[in-house]
Amino acid sequence: MIHESEPEWFKSSYSDSGDINDCVEVANTPRAVLVRDSKDIRQPHLAFGPDAWAGFVAHASGI
């Protein structure tokens, strides 16, 4: 049986300023980009395909 390792979660360096509880964490996996609420990491996460995530980031950054 193959077990997938726990993804390595990270958050933006911008989350270090202001209210540190208002942030999401992101993890890159071979098949998807995972996003979770940093306030309660036990809750389910969202999974986005690479193209969907790239589109979201481009839109959010104003590109």
PDB file of C-alpha atoms in Angstrom:
ATOM      1  CA  MET A   1       0.000   0.000   0.000  1.00  0.00           C
ATOM      2  CA  ILE A   2       1.355   3.429  -0.964  1.00  0.00           C
ATOM      3  CA  HIS A   3       0.702   6.326   1.391  1.00  0.00           C
ATOM      4  CA  GLU A   4       0.862   9.861   0.112  1.00  0.00           C
ATOM      5  CA  SER A   5       2.864  12.141   2.351  1.00  0.00           C
ATOM      6  CA  GLU A   6       1.251  15.135   4.000  1.00  0.00           C
ATOM      7  CA  PRO A   7       1.528  18.149   1.674  1.00  0.00           C
ATOM      8  CA  GLU A   8       3.810  20.998   2.700  1.00  0.00           C
ATOM      9  CA  TRP A   9       1.525  23.951   3.469  1.00  0.00           C
ATOM     10  CA  PHE A  10       2.647  27.577   3.270  1.00  0.00           C
ATOM     11  CA  LYS A  11       1.094  31.028   3.405  1.00  0.00           C
ATOM     12  CA  SER A  12       2.003  34.403   1.998  1.00  0.00           C
ATOM     13  CA  SER A  13       4.660  36.497   3.676  1.00  0.00           C
ATOM     14  CA  TYR A  14       2.034  39.260   3.659  1.00  0.00           C
ATOM     15  CA  SER A  15       0.116  37.292   6.290  1.00  0.00           C
ATOM     16  CA  ASP A  16       2.809  38.204   8.833  1.00  0.00           C
ATOM     17  CA  SER A  17       1.443  41.729   9.045  1.00  0.00           C
ATOM     18  CA  GLY A  18      -1.855  42.699  10.616  1.00  0.00           C
ATOM     19  CA  ASP A  19      -4.253  39.984  11.703  1.00  0.00           C
ATOM     20  CA  ILE A  20      -2.449  36.678  11.200  1.00  0.00           C
ATOM     21  CA  ASN A  21      -5.757  34.804  11.434  1.00  0.00           C
ATOM     22  CA  ASP A  22      -7.043  36.171   8.115  1.00  0.00           C
ATOM     23  CA  CYS A  23      -5.144  33.939   5.766  1.00  0.00           C
ATOM     24  CA  VAL A  24      -5.275  30.800   3.690  1.00  0.00           C
ATOM     25  CA  GLU A  25      -2.563  28.200   3.332  1.00  0.00           C
ATOM     26  CA  VAL A  26      -1.592  26.630   0.018  1.00  0.00           C
ATOM     27  CA  ALA A  27       0.086  23.330  -0.849  1.00  0.00           C
ATOM     28  CA  ASN A  28       1.301  22.198  -4.262  1.00  0.00           C
ATOM     29  CA  THR A  29       0.804  18.551  -5.135  1.00  0.00           C
ATOM     30  CA  PRO A  30       1.511  16.707  -8.395  1.00  0.00           C
ATOM     31  CA  ARG A  31      -2.163  16.848  -9.410  1.00  0.00           C
ATOM     32  CA  ALA A  32      -3.639  19.920  -7.714  1.00  0.00           C
ATOM     33  CA  VAL A  33      -3.109  23.073  -5.709  1.00  0.00           C
ATOM     34  CA  LEU A  34      -4.711  22.690  -2.286  1.00  0.00           C
ATOM     35  CA  VAL A  35      -6.098  25.641  -0.302  1.00  0.00           C
ATOM     36  CA  ARG A  36      -7.229  25.620   3.335  1.00  0.00           C
ATOM     37  CA  ASP A  37      -8.283  28.082   6.026  1.00  0.00           C
ATOM     38  CA  SER A  38      -5.366  28.814   8.338  1.00  0.00           C
ATOM     39  CA  LYS A  39      -7.723  29.450  11.266  1.00  0.00           C
ATOM     40  CA  ASP A  40      -8.883  25.826  11.380  1.00  0.00           C
ATOM     41  CA  ILE A  41      -6.633  23.484   9.439  1.00  0.00           C
ATOM     42  CA  ARG A  42      -8.737  20.460  10.423  1.00  0.00           C
ATOM     43  CA  GLN A  43     -11.514  21.578   8.077  1.00  0.00           C
ATOM     44  CA  PRO A  44     -11.637  20.215   4.513  1.00  0.00           C
ATOM     45  CA  HIS A  45      -9.487  21.910   1.902  1.00  0.00           C
ATOM     46  CA  LEU A  46     -10.260  22.996  -1.650  1.00  0.00           C
ATOM     47  CA  ALA A  47      -8.427  21.488  -4.620  1.00  0.00           C
ATOM     48  CA  PHE A  48      -7.802  23.375  -7.861  1.00  0.00           C
ATOM     49  CA  GLY A  49      -6.320  22.120 -11.093  1.00  0.00           C
ATOM     50  CA  PRO A  50      -3.127  23.898 -12.165  1.00  0.00           C
ATOM     51  CA  ASP A  51      -4.872  25.892 -14.926  1.00  0.00           C
ATOM     52  CA  ALA A  52      -7.705  26.999 -12.629  1.00  0.00           C
ATOM     53  CA  TRP A  53      -5.232  28.082  -9.939  1.00  0.00           C
ATOM     54  CA  ALA A  54      -3.092  29.999 -12.453  1.00  0.00           C
ATOM     55  CA  GLY A  55      -6.216  31.782 -13.715  1.00  0.00           C
ATOM     56  CA  PHE A  56      -7.260  32.695 -10.180  1.00  0.00           C
ATOM     57  CA  VAL A  57      -3.809  34.051  -9.297  1.00  0.00           C
ATOM     58  CA  ALA A  58      -3.637  36.065 -12.531  1.00  0.00           C
ATOM     59  CA  HIS A  59      -7.074  37.571 -11.886  1.00  0.00           C
ATOM     60  CA  ALA A  60      -6.388  38.282  -8.203  1.00  0.00           C
ATOM     61  CA  SER A  61      -3.068  39.972  -8.983  1.00  0.00           C
ATOM     62  CA  GLY A  62      -4.562  42.105 -11.751  1.00  0.00           C
ATOM     63  CA  ILE A  63      -2.485  40.583 -14.556  1.00  0.00           C
TER      64      ILE A  63
END
